């Protein structure tokens, strides 16, 4: 069935269906009392999800070979309960007007809305689905409603909306995160308000006003970054919720009401996609990848790359067939473009940078087979809620999860409000980042008040761990946690040898630090049978007190081996077969401590306290990372440098490269596998004349990347002669990349 669904979605429909999106832009607009403008609902029914002009298309859709299975399954689901039956029968009335069926459907809706009760633990989602089903009946069976029906249904809608945790009228803030930013407003309240607008315009004005006043400006601000801040598992509930007003207002004739950069948010998932169909973990993760959001975004923007990524991990049709809730399939039936074909992901560059307000870099060695996948983060802002305190973190995947985010979301210790989530999983100590431990630091919050907060040495709680309301509130408060100082990949934009990201993450920490800067360089080595890739990580950390301990963290799935300056994580479980070897070049051997933490009773330890948590079922599905290595410099210095070279290979392969440290005046770096990477020792942009030597055997050229250079024209000289007369360094990267043999180099600006 999985293969059949993939083939069905990929096929070209022979019927002449219009594009799913691209409705005529003919909406009128009105100003609300606070000055925000919203589209005026057209004086016709249907107008919810589709218009009268779309009905002929709908009749073609239910017969379309790609979409017909969804219609057939919807009809099966309609036999299961009253809520489903309301939706399915209302749709039948659109396809073939039937007064008797319409009156029965209205009667079922009135009775169901009257009789149904809810468990209020997360009950707003069930309430929202019922409100949505009632809205569908109201709008699609409108010609058969009596005045009494309308009054009764409107009363039920107002009552149900009042049961939402956000209240009605809306009394809760949170336009960037939280449940308010999910379905309640963007889908449920908006749909009900649109259906009853002629009789009761207040609900539509409330929902549409909130969307245009708060939601759209916030999203238009962060969409150009090409990522989402709540983690991929919330792609459907958060980003997916944004797609309902996108489609609803487009069908009303308003066109695209969002910044069109919205199209590229799912590209983050494309670059995070593993060969097993899952994604790299991110934020609060619960083994789920976006489904409906990918399909609706791909169809609206006619983007075959998003569809191709979805097809790597599609909904097995058997899951849809037996699902109790039909709405996702309804939206596929209404909005999926069956003519859209998947495009080859091999056409995309292997690296992708996600700009402000994120500062992420994704680098891969390929799209097929067993590629290395690396994620590098700066985190220019922390939006809280499901985002973690992981500025400066990285992940590496190759034949299994190698460098991982540690911990579990919603395990058996209490879930979101439990001590594991509050003190470990969300915190910096659970990520491949940096700690600075001030023993007197206090962790005070306005959220999670009933849970003790321990000192993990990590990053602070922005705004005392309280999410922002509006975008302006967010920008006015202390959610800023970093700044990208340089980014670049090349020299080939399609298949880069180097992928570089540098950030200042000082703002992520409390005043216990004066400066924290981290630079990443991912090396695509191309040696598939030996070492396909490596990651060079350089850090400069200055504490406000020289007695504060500093820790460089690396998390893995199984117990690592520590042999001198080399740390090795092997994957031997499940079907995994990857190896990660970290060579610690700085601090030097006589000035560091390397410690293993993990194993039974210490899996999620925070300086002596273990915050245990386990999944309640399907343990093998989770990748909790119960081991870590922490590298510490000897105490006594305010500033310390860390330089690590992580090589990726197969389990058991010891035929690795030997990284060599380079120290040349203001430059520090490493060489391996015919590559050389150099950074500014003090992390500031360098100017003037720089000198360094590169060793090597034979006549083969080395590939060299020098970071942290001042923008402008540079000259490269080798052994006293001009090698490159003029090489331009741009401001946004600060990087000079060139090739040359071993010898003595001089860079002049």
CSV table of N, CA, C and O in Angstrom, one decimal, residues 323-415:
chain,number,residue,atom,x,y,z
A,323,UNK,N,-7.9,5.6,10.0
A,323,UNK,CA,-7.9,6.8,10.9
A,323,UNK,C,-9.4,7.1,11.3
A,323,UNK,O,-10.3,6.9,10.5
A,324,UNK,N,-9.5,7.6,12.5
A,324,UNK,CA,-10.9,7.9,13.0
A,324,UNK,C,-11.3,9.3,12.5
A,324,UNK,O,-12.5,9.6,12.4
A,325,UNK,N,-10.3,10.2,12.3
A,325,UNK,CA,-10.7,11.6,12.0
A,325,UNK,C,-10.5,11.8,10.5
A,325,UNK,O,-9.4,11.7,10.0
A,326,UNK,N,-11.5,12.3,9.8
A,326,UNK,CA,-11.4,12.3,8.3
A,326,UNK,C,-10.9,13.7,7.8
A,326,UNK,O,-10.7,13.8,6.6
A,327,UNK,N,-10.7,14.7,8.6
A,327,UNK,CA,-10.5,16.0,8.1
A,327,UNK,C,-9.2,16.1,7.3
A,327,UNK,O,-9.2,16.8,6.2
A,328,UNK,N,-8.2,15.5,7.7
A,328,UNK,CA,-6.9,15.5,6.9
A,328,UNK,C,-7.2,15.0,5.5
A,328,UNK,O,-6.7,15.6,4.5
A,329,UNK,N,-7.9,14.0,5.3
A,329,UNK,CA,-8.2,13.4,4.0
A,329,UNK,C,-9.1,14.3,3.2
A,329,UNK,O,-9.1,14.4,2.0
A,330,UNK,N,-10.0,15.0,3.9
A,330,UNK,CA,-10.9,16.0,3.3
A,330,UNK,C,-10.1,17.1,2.6
A,330,UNK,O,-10.3,17.5,1.5
A,331,UNK,N,-9.1,17.6,3.3
A,331,UNK,CA,-8.3,18.7,2.8
A,331,UNK,C,-7.4,18.2,1.6
A,331,UNK,O,-7.1,19.0,0.7
A,332,UNK,N,-6.9,17.0,1.7
A,332,UNK,CA,-6.2,16.4,0.6
A,332,UNK,C,-7.1,16.3,-0.6
A,332,UNK,O,-6.8,16.7,-1.7
A,333,UNK,N,-8.3,15.9,-0.4
A,333,UNK,CA,-9.3,15.8,-1.5
A,333,UNK,C,-9.6,17.1,-2.1
A,333,UNK,O,-9.7,17.3,-3.3
A,334,UNK,N,-9.7,18.2,-1.3
A,334,UNK,CA,-10.1,19.5,-1.8
A,334,UNK,C,-8.9,20.2,-2.4
A,334,UNK,O,-9.1,21.0,-3.3
A,335,UNK,N,-7.7,20.0,-1.9
A,335,UNK,CA,-6.6,21.0,-2.2
A,335,UNK,C,-5.4,20.3,-2.8
A,335,UNK,O,-4.6,21.1,-3.4
A,336,UNK,N,-5.2,19.1,-2.7
A,336,UNK,CA,-4.0,18.5,-3.3
A,336,UNK,C,-4.1,18.6,-4.8
A,336,UNK,O,-5.1,18.4,-5.5
A,337,UNK,N,-2.9,19.0,-5.4
A,337,UNK,CA,-2.8,19.1,-6.9
A,337,UNK,C,-2.4,17.7,-7.4
A,337,UNK,O,-1.2,17.3,-7.3
A,338,UNK,N,-3.3,16.9,-8.0
A,338,UNK,CA,-2.9,15.6,-8.4
A,338,UNK,C,-2.0,15.6,-9.6
A,338,UNK,O,-1.5,14.5,-10.0
A,339,UNK,N,-1.8,16.7,-10.3
A,339,UNK,CA,-0.9,16.7,-11.4
A,339,UNK,C,0.5,17.0,-11.1
A,339,UNK,O,1.4,16.8,-11.9
A,340,UNK,N,0.8,17.4,-9.8
A,340,UNK,CA,2.1,17.7,-9.4
A,340,UNK,C,3.0,16.4,-9.3
A,340,UNK,O,2.6,15.4,-8.7
A,341,UNK,N,4.2,16.5,-10.0
A,341,UNK,CA,5.1,15.4,-9.9
A,341,UNK,C,6.2,15.7,-9.0
A,341,UNK,O,6.6,16.8,-8.8
A,342,UNK,N,6.8,14.6,-8.4
A,342,UNK,CA,8.0,14.9,-7.6
A,342,UNK,C,9.2,15.3,-8.5
A,342,UNK,O,9.3,14.7,-9.6
A,343,UNK,N,10.0,16.2,-8.0
A,343,UNK,CA,11.2,16.6,-8.8
A,343,UNK,C,12.4,15.9,-8.1
A,343,UNK,O,12.3,15.5,-6.9
A,344,UNK,N,13.4,15.8,-8.9
A,344,UNK,CA,14.6,15.1,-8.4
A,344,UNK,C,15.3,15.9,-7.3
A,344,UNK,O,15.8,17.0,-7.6
A,345,UNK,N,15.5,15.4,-6.1
A,345,UNK,CA,16.2,16.1,-5.1
A,345,UNK,C,17.7,16.3,-5.4
A,345,UNK,O,18.4,17.2,-4.9
A,346,UNK,N,18.2,15.5,-6.3
A,346,UNK,CA,19.6,15.6,-6.7
A,346,UNK,C,19.9,16.9,-7.4
A,346,UNK,O,21.0,17.3,-7.6
A,347,UNK,N,18.8,17.6,-7.8
A,347,UNK,CA,19.0,18.9,-8.4
A,347,UNK,C,19.3,20.0,-7.4
A,347,UNK,O,19.8,21.1,-7.7
A,348,UNK,N,19.1,19.7,-6.1
A,348,UNK,CA,19.3,20.7,-5.0
A,348,UNK,C,20.7,20.7,-4.6
A,348,UNK,O,21.4,19.6,-4.6
A,349,UNK,N,21.3,21.8,-4.2
A,349,UNK,CA,22.6,21.8,-3.6
A,349,UNK,C,22.7,20.9,-2.4
A,349,UNK,O,21.7,20.7,-1.7
A,350,UNK,N,23.8,20.4,-2.0
A,350,UNK,CA,24.0,19.5,-0.9
A,350,UNK,C,24.0,20.3,0.4
A,350,UNK,O,23.9,19.6,1.5
A,351,UNK,N,24.2,21.6,0.4
A,351,UNK,CA,24.2,22.4,1.6
A,351,UNK,C,23.1,23.4,1.5
A,351,UNK,O,22.8,23.9,0.4
A,352,UNK,N,22.6,23.8,2.7
A,352,UNK,CA,21.5,24.9,2.7
A,352,UNK,C,21.7,25.7,4.0
A,352,UNK,O,21.9,25.1,5.1
A,353,UNK,N,21.7,27.0,3.8
A,353,UNK,CA,21.8,27.9,5.0
A,353,UNK,C,20.4,28.5,5.2
A,353,UNK,O,19.7,28.9,4.3
A,354,UNK,N,20.0,28.5,6.5
A,354,UNK,CA,18.7,29.1,6.9
A,354,UNK,C,19.1,30.3,7.7
A,354,UNK,O,19.7,30.2,8.8
A,355,UNK,N,18.7,31.5,7.2
A,355,UNK,CA,19.1,32.8,7.7
A,355,UNK,C,18.4,33.2,8.9
A,355,UNK,O,17.6,32.5,9.5
A,356,UNK,N,18.4,34.5,9.2
A,356,UNK,CA,17.7,35.1,10.3
A,356,UNK,C,16.2,34.8,10.3
A,356,UNK,O,15.7,34.8,9.2
A,357,UNK,N,15.6,34.6,11.4
A,357,UNK,CA,16.1,34.6,12.7
A,357,UNK,C,16.7,33.3,13.3
A,357,UNK,O,16.7,33.1,14.5
A,358,UNK,N,17.1,32.4,12.4
A,358,UNK,CA,17.6,31.1,12.8
A,358,UNK,C,19.1,31.0,12.9
A,358,UNK,O,19.7,30.9,13.9
A,359,UNK,N,19.7,31.0,11.7
A,359,UNK,CA,21.1,30.8,11.6
A,359,UNK,C,21.5,29.3,11.7
A,359,UNK,O,22.2,28.8,12.6
A,360,UNK,N,20.9,28.5,10.8
A,360,UNK,CA,21.2,27.1,10.7
A,360,UNK,C,21.9,26.8,9.4
A,360,UNK,O,21.7,27.5,8.4
A,361,UNK,N,22.8,25.7,9.5
A,361,UNK,CA,23.4,25.2,8.2
A,361,UNK,C,23.2,23.7,8.2
A,361,UNK,O,23.4,23.0,9.2
A,362,UNK,N,22.7,23.2,7.0
A,362,UNK,CA,22.6,21.8,6.8
A,362,UNK,C,23.5,21.4,5.7
A,362,UNK,O,23.6,22.1,4.7
A,363,UNK,N,24.2,20.3,5.9
A,363,UNK,CA,25.2,19.8,4.9
A,363,UNK,C,25.0,18.3,4.8
A,363,UNK,O,24.9,17.6,5.8
A,364,UNK,N,25.1,17.9,3.5
A,364,UNK,CA,24.9,16.5,3.2
A,364,UNK,C,26.0,16.1,2.3
A,364,UNK,O,26.6,16.9,1.5
A,365,UNK,N,26.3,14.8,2.2
A,365,UNK,CA,27.2,14.3,1.2
A,365,UNK,C,26.5,13.7,0.0
A,365,UNK,O,27.1,13.3,-1.0
A,366,UNK,N,25.2,13.6,0.0
A,366,UNK,CA,24.4,13.1,-1.1
A,366,UNK,C,22.9,13.0,-0.7
A,366,UNK,O,22.5,13.3,0.4
A,367,UNK,N,22.1,12.6,-1.7
A,367,UNK,CA,20.7,12.4,-1.6
A,367,UNK,C,20.2,11.0,-1.6
A,367,UNK,O,19.1,10.7,-1.1
A,368,UNK,N,21.0,10.1,-2.1
A,368,UNK,CA,20.6,8.7,-2.1
A,368,UNK,C,21.6,7.8,-1.3
A,368,UNK,O,22.7,8.3,-0.9
A,369,UNK,N,21.3,6.6,-1.2
A,369,UNK,CA,22.2,5.7,-0.4
A,369,UNK,C,22.3,6.0,1.0
A,369,UNK,O,21.3,6.2,1.7
A,370,UNK,N,23.6,6.1,1.5
A,370,UNK,CA,23.8,6.4,3.0
A,370,UNK,C,24.6,7.7,3.1
A,370,UNK,O,25.8,7.6,3.4
A,371,UNK,N,24.0,8.8,2.9
A,371,UNK,CA,24.8,10.0,3.0
A,371,UNK,C,25.1,10.4,4.5
A,371,UNK,O,24.4,10.0,5.4
A,372,UNK,N,26.1,11.2,4.7
A,372,UNK,CA,26.3,11.9,5.9
A,372,UNK,C,25.4,13.1,6.0
A,372,UNK,O,25.3,13.9,5.0
A,373,UNK,N,24.8,13.4,7.1
A,373,UNK,CA,23.9,14.5,7.3
A,373,UNK,C,24.4,15.3,8.5
A,373,UNK,O,24.5,14.7,9.6
A,374,UNK,N,24.6,16.6,8.4
A,374,UNK,CA,25.1,17.4,9.5
A,374,UNK,C,24.2,18.6,9.7
A,374,UNK,O,23.9,19.3,8.7
A,375,UNK,N,23.8,18.9,10.9
A,375,UNK,CA,23.1,20.1,11.3
A,375,UNK,C,24.0,20.9,12.2
A,375,UNK,O,24.5,20.4,13.1
A,376,UNK,N,24.1,22.2,11.9
A,376,UNK,CA,24.8,23.2,12.7
A,376,UNK,C,23.9,24.3,13.0
A,376,UNK,O,23.3,24.9,12.2
A,377,UNK,N,23.9,24.8,14.3
A,377,UNK,CA,23.0,25.8,14.7
A,377,UNK,C,23.7,27.0,15.4
A,377,UNK,O,24.6,26.8,16.2
A,378,UNK,N,23.2,28.2,15.1
A,378,UNK,CA,23.6,29.4,15.9
A,378,UNK,C,22.4,29.7,16.8
A,378,UNK,O,22.6,30.0,18.0
A,379,UNK,N,21.2,29.7,16.3
A,379,UNK,CA,20.0,30.2,17.0
A,379,UNK,C,20.1,31.7,17.3
A,379,UNK,O,20.5,32.1,18.4
A,380,UNK,N,19.8,32.5,16.4
A,380,UNK,CA,19.8,33.9,16.6
A,380,UNK,C,18.7,34.4,17.6
A,380,UNK,O,18.9,35.4,18.3
A,381,UNK,N,17.6,33.6,17.7
A,381,UNK,CA,16.6,33.8,18.7
A,381,UNK,C,16.1,32.5,19.2
A,381,UNK,O,16.2,31.5,18.6
A,382,UNK,N,15.6,32.6,20.4
A,382,UNK,CA,14.9,31.4,21.0
A,382,UNK,C,13.5,31.7,21.3
A,382,UNK,O,13.2,32.7,22.1
A,383,UNK,N,12.6,31.0,20.6
A,383,UNK,CA,11.2,31.3,20.7
A,383,UNK,C,10.5,30.6,21.8
A,383,UNK,O,9.3,30.7,22.1
A,384,UNK,N,11.3,29.7,22.6
A,384,UNK,CA,10.8,29.0,23.7
A,384,UNK,C,9.7,27.9,23.3
A,384,UNK,O,9.6,27.5,22.1
A,385,UNK,N,8.9,27.5,24.2
A,385,UNK,CA,7.9,26.5,24.1
A,385,UNK,C,8.5,25.2,23.7
A,385,UNK,O,9.1,24.5,24.5
A,386,UNK,N,8.5,24.8,22.4
A,386,UNK,CA,9.1,23.5,22.0
A,386,UNK,C,10.5,23.7,21.5
A,386,UNK,O,11.1,22.7,21.1
A,387,UNK,N,11.1,24.9,21.4
A,387,UNK,CA,12.5,25.1,21.0
A,387,UNK,C,13.4,24.9,22.2
A,387,UNK,O,13.0,25.2,23.4
A,388,UNK,N,14.5,24.3,22.0
A,388,UNK,CA,15.5,23.9,23.1
A,388,UNK,C,16.5,25.0,23.2
A,388,UNK,O,16.7,25.9,22.3
A,389,UNK,N,17.3,24.9,24.3
A,389,UNK,CA,18.4,25.8,24.6
A,389,UNK,C,19.6,25.3,24.0
A,389,UNK,O,20.6,24.8,24.7
A,390,UNK,N,19.7,25.3,22.7
A,390,UNK,CA,20.7,24.5,22.0
A,390,UNK,C,21.5,25.4,21.0
A,390,UNK,O,21.9,24.9,19.9
A,391,UNK,N,21.7,26.7,21.3
A,391,UNK,CA,22.5,27.6,20.5
A,391,UNK,C,23.9,27.0,20.4
A,391,UNK,O,24.5,26.6,21.4
A,392,UNK,N,24.4,26.9,19.2
A,392,UNK,CA,25.8,26.3,19.0
A,392,UNK,C,25.8,24.8,18.9
A,392,UNK,O,26.9,24.2,18.8
A,393,UNK,N,24.7,24.2,18.9
A,393,UNK,CA,24.6,22.7,18.9
A,393,UNK,C,24.8,22.2,17.4
A,393,UNK,O,24.6,22.9,16.5
A,394,UNK,N,25.2,20.9,17.4
A,394,UNK,CA,25.3,20.2,16.1
A,394,UNK,C,24.8,18.8,16.2
A,394,UNK,O,24.8,18.2,17.3
A,395,UNK,N,24.4,18.2,15.1
A,395,UNK,CA,24.1,16.8,15.0
A,395,UNK,C,24.8,16.2,13.8
A,395,UNK,O,24.9,16.9,12.8
A,396,UNK,N,25.1,14.9,13.9
A,396,UNK,CA,25.7,14.2,12.7
A,396,UNK,C,25.0,12.8,12.6
A,396,UNK,O,24.8,12.1,13.6
A,397,UNK,N,24.6,12.5,11.4
A,397,UNK,CA,24.0,11.2,11.1
A,397,UNK,C,24.7,10.5,10.0
A,397,UNK,O,25.0,11.1,8.9
A,398,UNK,N,25.1,9.3,10.2
A,398,UNK,CA,25.6,8.4,9.1
A,398,UNK,C,25.5,7.0,9.5
A,398,UNK,O,26.0,6.5,10.5
A,399,UNK,N,24.7,6.3,8.7
A,399,UNK,CA,24.3,4.9,9.0
A,399,UNK,C,23.8,4.7,10.4
A,399,UNK,O,24.0,3.7,11.1
A,400,UNK,N,23.1,5.7,10.9
A,400,UNK,CA,22.6,5.8,12.2
A,400,UNK,C,22.9,7.1,12.9
A,400,UNK,O,23.7,7.9,12.4
A,401,UNK,N,22.3,7.4,14.0
A,401,UNK,CA,22.5,8.7,14.8
A,401,UNK,C,23.8,8.6,15.5
A,401,UNK,O,24.0,7.8,16.4
A,402,UNK,N,24.7,9.5,15.1
A,402,UNK,CA,26.1,9.6,15.7
A,402,UNK,C,26.2,10.6,16.8
A,402,UNK,O,26.3,10.3,18.0
A,403,UNK,N,26.2,11.9,16.4
A,403,UNK,CA,26.2,13.0,17.4
A,403,UNK,C,24.7,13.4,17.5
A,403,UNK,O,24.1,13.9,16.6
A,404,UNK,N,24.1,13.3,18.7
A,404,UNK,CA,22.7,13.4,18.8
A,404,UNK,C,22.2,14.4,19.9
A,404,UNK,O,23.0,14.8,20.8
A,405,UNK,N,21.0,14.8,19.8
A,405,UNK,CA,20.3,15.5,20.9
A,405,UNK,C,19.9,14.4,21.8
A,405,UNK,O,19.3,13.3,21.4
A,406,UNK,N,20.1,14.6,23.1
A,406,UNK,CA,19.8,13.5,24.1
A,406,UNK,C,18.5,13.8,24.8
A,406,UNK,O,18.0,14.9,24.9
A,407,UNK,N,17.9,12.7,25.3
A,407,UNK,CA,16.7,12.8,26.1
A,407,UNK,C,15.5,12.4,25.4
A,407,UNK,O,15.5,11.9,24.2
A,408,UNK,N,14.3,12.5,26.0
A,408,UNK,CA,13.0,12.1,25.4
A,408,UNK,C,11.9,13.1,25.8
A,408,UNK,O,11.9,13.6,26.9
A,409,UNK,N,11.1,13.3,24.8
A,409,UNK,CA,9.9,14.1,25.0
A,409,UNK,C,8.7,13.3,25.5
A,409,UNK,O,8.4,12.3,24.9
A,410,UNK,N,8.1,13.8,26.6
A,410,UNK,CA,6.9,13.1,27.1
A,410,UNK,C,7.1,11.7,27.4
A,410,UNK,O,6.4,10.8,26.9
A,411,UNK,N,8.1,11.4,28.2
A,411,UNK,CA,8.3,10.0,28.7
A,411,UNK,C,7.5,9.8,30.0
A,411,UNK,O,6.5,10.5,30.2
A,412,UNK,N,7.9,8.8,30.8
A,412,UNK,CA,7.1,8.4,31.9
A,412,UNK,C,7.3,9.2,33.2
A,412,UNK,O,6.8,8.9,34.2
A,413,UNK,N,8.0,10.4,33.1
A,413,UNK,CA,8.3,11.2,34.3
A,413,UNK,C,7.4,12.4,34.4
A,413,UNK,O,7.5,13.2,35.3
A,414,UNK,N,6.4,12.5,33.5
A,414,UNK,CA,5.5,13.6,33.6
A,414,UNK,C,5.4,14.4,32.4
A,414,UNK,O,4.6,15.4,32.3
A,415,UNK,N,6.2,14.1,31.3
A,415,UNK,CA,6.0,14.7,30.0
A,415,UNK,C,6.5,16.2,30.0
A,415,UNK,O,7.5,16.5,30.6
